[in-house]
Coordinates of C-alpha atoms in Angstrom, one line a residue:
X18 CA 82.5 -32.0 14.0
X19 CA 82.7 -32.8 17.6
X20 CA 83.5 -36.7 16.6
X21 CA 86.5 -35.3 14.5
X22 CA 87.7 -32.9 17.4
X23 CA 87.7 -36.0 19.8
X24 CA 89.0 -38.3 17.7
X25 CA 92.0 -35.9 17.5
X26 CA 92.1 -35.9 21.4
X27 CA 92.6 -39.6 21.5
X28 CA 95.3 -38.7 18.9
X29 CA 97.0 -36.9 21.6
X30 CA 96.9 -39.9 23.6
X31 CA 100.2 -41.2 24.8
X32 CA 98.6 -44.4 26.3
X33 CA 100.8 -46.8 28.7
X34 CA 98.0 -48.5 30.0
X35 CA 96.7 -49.9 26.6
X36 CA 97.6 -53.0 27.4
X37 CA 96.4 -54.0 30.7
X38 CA 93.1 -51.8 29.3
X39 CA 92.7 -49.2 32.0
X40 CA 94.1 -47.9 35.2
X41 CA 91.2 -46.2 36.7
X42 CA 93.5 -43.2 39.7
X43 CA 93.3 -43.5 43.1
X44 CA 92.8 -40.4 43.8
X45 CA 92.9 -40.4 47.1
X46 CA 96.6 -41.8 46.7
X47 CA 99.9 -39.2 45.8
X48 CA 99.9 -38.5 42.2
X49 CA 103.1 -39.8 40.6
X50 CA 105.0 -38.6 37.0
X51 CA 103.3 -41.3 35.3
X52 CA 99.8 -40.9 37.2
X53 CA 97.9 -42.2 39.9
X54 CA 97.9 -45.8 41.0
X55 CA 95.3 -47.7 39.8
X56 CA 92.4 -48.4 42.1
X57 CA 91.2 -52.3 42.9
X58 CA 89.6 -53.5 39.6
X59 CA 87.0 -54.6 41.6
X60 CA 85.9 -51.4 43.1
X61 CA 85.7 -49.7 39.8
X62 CA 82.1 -48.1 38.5
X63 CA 80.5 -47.1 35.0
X64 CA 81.2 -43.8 37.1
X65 CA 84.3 -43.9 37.0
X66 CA 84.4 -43.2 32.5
X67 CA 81.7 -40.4 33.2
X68 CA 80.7 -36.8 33.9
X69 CA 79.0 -33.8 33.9
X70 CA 80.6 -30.7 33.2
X71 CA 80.6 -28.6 36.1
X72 CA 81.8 -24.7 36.5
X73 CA 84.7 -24.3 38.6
X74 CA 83.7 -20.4 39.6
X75 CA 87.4 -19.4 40.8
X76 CA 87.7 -15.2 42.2
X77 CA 90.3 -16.0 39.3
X78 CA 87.4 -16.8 36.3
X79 CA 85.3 -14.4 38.1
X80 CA 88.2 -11.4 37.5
X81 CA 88.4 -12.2 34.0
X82 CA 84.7 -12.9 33.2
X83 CA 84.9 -16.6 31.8
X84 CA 84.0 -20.1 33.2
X85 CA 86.2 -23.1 32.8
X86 CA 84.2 -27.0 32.9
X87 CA 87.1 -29.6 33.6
X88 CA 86.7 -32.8 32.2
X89 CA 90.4 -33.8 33.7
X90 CA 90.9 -37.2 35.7
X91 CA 89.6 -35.3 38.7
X92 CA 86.3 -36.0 37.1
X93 CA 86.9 -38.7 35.4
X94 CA 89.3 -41.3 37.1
X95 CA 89.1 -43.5 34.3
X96 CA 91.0 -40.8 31.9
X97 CA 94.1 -42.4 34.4
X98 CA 96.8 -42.7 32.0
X99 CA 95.5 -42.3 28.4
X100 CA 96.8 -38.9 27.9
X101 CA 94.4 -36.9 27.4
X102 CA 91.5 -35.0 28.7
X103 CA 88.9 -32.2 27.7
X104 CA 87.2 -29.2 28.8
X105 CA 84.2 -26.3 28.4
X106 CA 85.1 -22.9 28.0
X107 CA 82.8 -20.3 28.3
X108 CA 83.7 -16.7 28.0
X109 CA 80.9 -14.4 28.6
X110 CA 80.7 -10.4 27.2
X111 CA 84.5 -8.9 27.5
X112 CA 85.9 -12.4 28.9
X113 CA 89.7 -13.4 28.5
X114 CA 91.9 -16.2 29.4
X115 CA 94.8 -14.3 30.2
X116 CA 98.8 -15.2 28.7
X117 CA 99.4 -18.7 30.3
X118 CA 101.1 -22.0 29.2
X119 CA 100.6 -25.5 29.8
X120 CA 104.2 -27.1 30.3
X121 CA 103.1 -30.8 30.2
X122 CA 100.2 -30.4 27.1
X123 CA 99.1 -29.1 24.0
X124 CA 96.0 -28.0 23.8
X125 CA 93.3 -27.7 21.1
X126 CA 90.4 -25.1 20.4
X127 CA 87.0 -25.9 18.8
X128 CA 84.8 -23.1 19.0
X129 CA 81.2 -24.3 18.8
X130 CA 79.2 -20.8 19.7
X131 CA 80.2 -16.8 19.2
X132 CA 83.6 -15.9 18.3
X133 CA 86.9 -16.1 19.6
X134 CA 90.5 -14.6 18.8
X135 CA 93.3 -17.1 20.3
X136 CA 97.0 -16.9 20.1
X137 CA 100.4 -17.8 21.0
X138 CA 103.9 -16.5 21.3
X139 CA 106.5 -19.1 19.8
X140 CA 110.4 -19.6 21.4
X141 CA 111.6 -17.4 18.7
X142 CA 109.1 -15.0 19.2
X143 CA 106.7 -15.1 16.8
X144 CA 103.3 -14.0 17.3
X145 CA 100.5 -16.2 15.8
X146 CA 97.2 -14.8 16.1
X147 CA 93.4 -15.8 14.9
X148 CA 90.0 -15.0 15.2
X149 CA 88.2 -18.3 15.1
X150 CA 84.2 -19.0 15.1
X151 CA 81.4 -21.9 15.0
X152 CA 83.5 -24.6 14.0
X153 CA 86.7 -23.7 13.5
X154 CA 89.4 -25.8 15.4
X155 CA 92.9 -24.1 16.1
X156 CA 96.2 -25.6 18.1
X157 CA 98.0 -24.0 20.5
X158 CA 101.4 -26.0 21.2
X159 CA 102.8 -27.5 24.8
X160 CA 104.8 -25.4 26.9
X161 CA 104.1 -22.2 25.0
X162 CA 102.7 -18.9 25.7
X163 CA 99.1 -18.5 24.3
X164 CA 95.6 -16.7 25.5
X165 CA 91.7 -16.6 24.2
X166 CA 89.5 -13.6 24.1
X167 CA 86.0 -13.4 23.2
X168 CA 86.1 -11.0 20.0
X169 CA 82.6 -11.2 19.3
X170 CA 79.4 -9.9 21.0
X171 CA 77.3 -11.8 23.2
X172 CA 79.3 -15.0 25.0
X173 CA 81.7 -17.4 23.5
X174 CA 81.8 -21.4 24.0
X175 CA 84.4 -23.2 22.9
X176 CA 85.4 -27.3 23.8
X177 CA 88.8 -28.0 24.6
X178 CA 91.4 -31.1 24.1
X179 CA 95.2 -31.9 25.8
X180 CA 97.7 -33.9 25.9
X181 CA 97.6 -34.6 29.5
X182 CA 94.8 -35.9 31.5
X183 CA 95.7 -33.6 34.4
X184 CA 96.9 -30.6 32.6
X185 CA 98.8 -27.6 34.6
X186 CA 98.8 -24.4 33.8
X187 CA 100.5 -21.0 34.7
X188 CA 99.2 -17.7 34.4
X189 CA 101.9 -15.2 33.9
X190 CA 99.3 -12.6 36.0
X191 CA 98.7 -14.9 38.7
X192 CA 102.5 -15.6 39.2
X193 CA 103.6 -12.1 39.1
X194 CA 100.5 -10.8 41.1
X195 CA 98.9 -13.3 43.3
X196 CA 102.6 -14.9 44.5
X197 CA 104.7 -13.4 47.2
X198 CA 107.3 -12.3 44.8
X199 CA 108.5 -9.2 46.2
X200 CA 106.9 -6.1 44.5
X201 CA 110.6 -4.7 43.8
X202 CA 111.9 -7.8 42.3
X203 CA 108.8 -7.4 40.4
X204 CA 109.3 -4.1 39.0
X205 CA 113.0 -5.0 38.2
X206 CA 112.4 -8.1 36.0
X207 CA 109.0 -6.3 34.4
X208 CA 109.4 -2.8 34.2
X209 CA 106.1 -2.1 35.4
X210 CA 106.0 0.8 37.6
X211 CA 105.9 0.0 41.5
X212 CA 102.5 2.1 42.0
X213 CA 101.2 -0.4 38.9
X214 CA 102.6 -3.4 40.9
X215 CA 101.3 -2.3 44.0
X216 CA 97.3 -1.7 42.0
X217 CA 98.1 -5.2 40.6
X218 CA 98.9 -7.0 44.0
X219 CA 96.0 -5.6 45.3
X220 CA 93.8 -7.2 42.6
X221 CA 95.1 -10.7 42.6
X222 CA 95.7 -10.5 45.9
X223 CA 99.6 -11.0 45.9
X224 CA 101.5 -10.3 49.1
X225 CA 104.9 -8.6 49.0

């Protein structure tokens, strides 16, 4: 199973280093549209094509009980132009990845422990929705609307795969609440009540 869901992730793979091999990032150079420059091919280590999965325990993850383990070319310099790049999920008891989208990826799902409803909102509006366990793989397309809860009891794990070996992402909580959009413009374009706003602010710790 996990050979099949990385074989896909190399599917996603938009290589344009494929024929000079690799082009391990610079990352201590300015990260272009295409990626970073490549570092000397001399200075470049085993370490470099490596690493260990490591928490990034954001007051973000913390507010919405999960943990996110970045395998992105921040870890792995060598992932420099290939396209893709992977990632652990854990969601513990209660724990949700909140509505967000990934302009620059797609993104795929395997579940590999507990159980996990996942979902996205297409451009016309369409609401696809599944609970997914052990095993089960499930897309969730660039650019579009989408979230994970864990469904189940217990904690969840699931592996995940994109397009991109830097993914963004944008939570639609974190930019109406933890920006310095104006609480009134806020209210206007939502229609969430300003005493709502103002709770929500508070939380994310959103000026304005």
């Amino acid at each position: 199973m996990f050979t099949i869901f990385f074989l896909f992730a190399l599917v996603f793979s938009g290589s344009h280093v494929a024929v000079q091999g690799y082009c391990v990032a610079d990352l201590g150079a300015a990260q272009t549209t295409t990626g970073y420059p490549c570092k000397p091919t001399k200075s470049v280590k085993i370490e470099d094509f490596s690493t260990t999965l490591q928490p990034q325990n954001t007051n973000f993850s913390k507010a919405f009980n999960i943990s996110l383990s970045p395998a992105f070319v921040g870890q792995i310099p060598g992932l420099n132009g290939l396209g893709f790049a992977a990632a652990k999920l854990d969601l513990f008891a209660g724990g949700i990845v909140p509505l967000h989208s990934h302009p620059d990826a797609s993104e795929m799902l395997l579940v590999t422990d507990g159980k996990i409803t996942a979902g996205f909102i297409s451009p016309d509006n369409t609401v696809f929705v599944k609970t997914i366990t052990k095993g089960d793989v499930m897309v969730l397309p660039q650019g579009l609307l989408h979230f994970q809860l864990n469904s189940g009891e217990g904690s969840a794990t699931a592996f995940l795969a994109f397009s991109s070996p830097n993914p963004s992402a944008q939570f639609v909580d974190v930019a109406l609440f933890a920006s310095a959009l104006n609480s009134a413009f806020v209210t206007k374009t939502t229609y969430i009540s300003p005493a709502e706003v103002k709770r929500l602010k508070g939380v994310f710790g959103g000026p304005g």
